[in-house]
mmCIF file of C-alpha atoms in Angstrom:
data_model
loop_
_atom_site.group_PDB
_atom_site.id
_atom_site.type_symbol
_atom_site.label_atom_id
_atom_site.label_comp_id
_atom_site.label_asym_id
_atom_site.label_seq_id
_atom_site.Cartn_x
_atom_site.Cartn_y
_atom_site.Cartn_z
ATOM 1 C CA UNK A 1 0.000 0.000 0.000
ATOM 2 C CA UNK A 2 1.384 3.586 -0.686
ATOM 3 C CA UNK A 3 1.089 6.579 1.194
ATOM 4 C CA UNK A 4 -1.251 9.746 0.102
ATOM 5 C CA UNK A 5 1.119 12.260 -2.205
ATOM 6 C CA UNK A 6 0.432 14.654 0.524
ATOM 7 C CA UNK A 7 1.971 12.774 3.404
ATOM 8 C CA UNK A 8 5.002 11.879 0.862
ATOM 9 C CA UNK A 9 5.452 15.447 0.513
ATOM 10 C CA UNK A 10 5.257 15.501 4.092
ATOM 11 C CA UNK A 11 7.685 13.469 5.308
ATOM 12 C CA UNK A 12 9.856 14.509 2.796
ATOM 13 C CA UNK A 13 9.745 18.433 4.007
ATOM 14 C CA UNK A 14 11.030 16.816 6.996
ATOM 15 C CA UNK A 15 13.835 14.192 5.856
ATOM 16 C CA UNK A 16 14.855 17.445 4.503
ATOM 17 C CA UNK A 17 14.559 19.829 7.448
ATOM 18 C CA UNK A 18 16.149 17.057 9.822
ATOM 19 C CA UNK A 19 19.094 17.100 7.076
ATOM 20 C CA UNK A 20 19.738 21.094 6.429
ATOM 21 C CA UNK A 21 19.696 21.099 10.543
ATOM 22 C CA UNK A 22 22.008 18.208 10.717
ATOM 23 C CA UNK A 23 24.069 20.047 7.981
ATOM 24 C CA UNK A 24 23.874 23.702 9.786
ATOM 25 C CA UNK A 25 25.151 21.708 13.108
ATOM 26 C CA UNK A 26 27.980 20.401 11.277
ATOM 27 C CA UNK A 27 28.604 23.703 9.971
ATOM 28 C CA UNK A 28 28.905 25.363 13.395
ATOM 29 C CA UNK A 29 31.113 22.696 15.033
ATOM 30 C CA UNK A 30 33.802 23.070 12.181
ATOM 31 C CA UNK A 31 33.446 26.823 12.440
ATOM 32 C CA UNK A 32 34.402 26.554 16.353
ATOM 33 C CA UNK A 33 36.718 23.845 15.750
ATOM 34 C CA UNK A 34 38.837 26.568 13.303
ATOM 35 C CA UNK A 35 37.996 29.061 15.098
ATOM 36 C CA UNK A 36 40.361 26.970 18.329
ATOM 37 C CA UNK A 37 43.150 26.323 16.127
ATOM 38 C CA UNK A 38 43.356 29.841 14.714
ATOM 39 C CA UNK A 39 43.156 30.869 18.910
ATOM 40 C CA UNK A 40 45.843 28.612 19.204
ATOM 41 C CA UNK A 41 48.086 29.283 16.485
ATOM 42 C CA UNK A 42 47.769 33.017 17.730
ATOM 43 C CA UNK A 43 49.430 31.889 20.919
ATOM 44 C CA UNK A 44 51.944 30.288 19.479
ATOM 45 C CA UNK A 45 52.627 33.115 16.637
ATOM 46 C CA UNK A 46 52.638 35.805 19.581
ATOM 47 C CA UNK A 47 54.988 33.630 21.792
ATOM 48 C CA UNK A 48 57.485 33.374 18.272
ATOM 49 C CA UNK A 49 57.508 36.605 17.955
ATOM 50 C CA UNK A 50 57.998 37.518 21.763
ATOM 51 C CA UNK A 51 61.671 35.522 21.991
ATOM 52 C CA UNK A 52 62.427 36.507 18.000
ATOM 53 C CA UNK A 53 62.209 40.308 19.667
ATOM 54 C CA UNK A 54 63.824 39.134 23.024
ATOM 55 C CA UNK A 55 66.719 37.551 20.914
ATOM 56 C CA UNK A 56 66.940 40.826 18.752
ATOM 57 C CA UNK A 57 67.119 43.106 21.987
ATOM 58 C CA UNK A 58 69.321 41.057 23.790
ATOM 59 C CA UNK A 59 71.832 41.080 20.291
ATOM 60 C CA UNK A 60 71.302 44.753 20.112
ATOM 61 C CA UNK A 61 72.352 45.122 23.616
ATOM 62 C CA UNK A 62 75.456 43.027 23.545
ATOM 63 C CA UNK A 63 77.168 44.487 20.409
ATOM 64 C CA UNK A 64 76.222 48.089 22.345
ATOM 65 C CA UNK A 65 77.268 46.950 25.459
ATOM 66 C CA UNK A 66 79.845 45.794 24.357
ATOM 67 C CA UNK A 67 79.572 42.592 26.926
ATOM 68 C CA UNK A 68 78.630 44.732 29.885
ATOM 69 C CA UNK A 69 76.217 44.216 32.111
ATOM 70 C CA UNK A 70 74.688 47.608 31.696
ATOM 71 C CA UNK A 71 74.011 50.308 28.649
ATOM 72 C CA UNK A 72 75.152 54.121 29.171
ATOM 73 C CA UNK A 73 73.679 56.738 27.898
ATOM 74 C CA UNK A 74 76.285 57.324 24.738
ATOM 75 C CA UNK A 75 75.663 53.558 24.150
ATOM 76 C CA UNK A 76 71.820 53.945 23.999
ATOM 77 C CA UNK A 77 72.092 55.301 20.129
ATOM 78 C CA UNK A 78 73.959 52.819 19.154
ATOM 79 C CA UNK A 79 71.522 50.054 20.636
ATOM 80 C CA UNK A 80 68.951 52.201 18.749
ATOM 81 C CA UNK A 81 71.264 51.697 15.234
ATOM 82 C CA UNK A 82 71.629 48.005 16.017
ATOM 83 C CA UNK A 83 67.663 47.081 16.958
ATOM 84 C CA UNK A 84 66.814 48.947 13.877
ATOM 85 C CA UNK A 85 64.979 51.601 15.403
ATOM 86 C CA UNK A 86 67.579 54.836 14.207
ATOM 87 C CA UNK A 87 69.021 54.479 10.934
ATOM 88 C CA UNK A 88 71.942 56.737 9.554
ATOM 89 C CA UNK A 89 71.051 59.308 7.322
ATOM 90 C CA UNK A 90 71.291 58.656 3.674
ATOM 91 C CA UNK A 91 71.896 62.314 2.501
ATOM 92 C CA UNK A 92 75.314 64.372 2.101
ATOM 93 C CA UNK A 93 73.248 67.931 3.374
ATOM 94 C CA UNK A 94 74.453 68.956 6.403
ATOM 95 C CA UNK A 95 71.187 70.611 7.401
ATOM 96 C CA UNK A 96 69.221 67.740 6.841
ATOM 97 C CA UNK A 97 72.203 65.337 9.338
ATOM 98 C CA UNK A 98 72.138 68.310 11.750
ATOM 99 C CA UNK A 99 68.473 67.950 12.287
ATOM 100 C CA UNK A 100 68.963 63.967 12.344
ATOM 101 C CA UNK A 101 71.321 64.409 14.647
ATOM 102 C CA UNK A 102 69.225 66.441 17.053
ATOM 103 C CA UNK A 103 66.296 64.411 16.356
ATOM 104 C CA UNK A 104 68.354 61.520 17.484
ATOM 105 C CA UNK A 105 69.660 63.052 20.553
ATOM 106 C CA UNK A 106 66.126 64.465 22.090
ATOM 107 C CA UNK A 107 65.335 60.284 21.198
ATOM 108 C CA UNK A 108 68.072 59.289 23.149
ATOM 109 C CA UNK A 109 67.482 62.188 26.094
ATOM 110 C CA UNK A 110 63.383 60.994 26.278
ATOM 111 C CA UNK A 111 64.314 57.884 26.376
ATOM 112 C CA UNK A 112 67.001 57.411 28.744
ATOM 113 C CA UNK A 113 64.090 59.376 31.359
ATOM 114 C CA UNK A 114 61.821 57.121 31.032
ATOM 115 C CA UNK A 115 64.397 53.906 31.537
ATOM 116 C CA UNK A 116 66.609 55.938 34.278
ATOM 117 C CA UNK A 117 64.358 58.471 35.726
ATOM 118 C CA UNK A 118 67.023 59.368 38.614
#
């Protein structure tokens, strides 16, 4: 015996409903389940790129230092030169490596009062 069209169409409508639910589920749970390992891979990127810019300051310092324990304040600019932070000037005018100059030096000055504020 076979079932009215109407109750085919039915049960179909909700074969299919049961499915595009089952399929939106799935959906969500590998959405979230990305969603962790990008999280995760985040922590690991911003722990990389915490002891890459440990190992940079710490080579910065050392060539400065020069193997002291501790930085003056002439050796702060060249710490700057060696983290990457100043850069020498690539002109020839002496107006424009005055003002580098100066630049660099209120650098140096605001920085060394905020690291050594006595």
């Amino acid at each position: 015996r076979t079932s009215p069209p109407g109750e085919l169409l039915y049960q179909d409508a909700l074969e299919r409903r049961q499915r595009q639910q089952s399929l939106e589920a799935h959906v969500c749970e590998f959405e979230d389940a990305e969603r962790r390992v990008a999280v995760q891979m985040q922590g690991r990127s911003r722990r990389y790129y915490w002891q890459m810019l440990e190992r940079q300051i710490k080579e910065a310092f050392d060539t400065a230092a020069g193997g002291k324990d501790t930085l003056s304040f002439h050796e702060l600019e060249d710490f700057l030169k060696n983290f990457g932070v100043l850069r020498s000037p690539k002109t020839t005018d002496t107006v424009l490596i005055d003002r580098f100059c100066e630049d660099t030096q209120k650098l140096c000055v605001a920085l060394w009062r905020h690291l050594d504020p006595e």
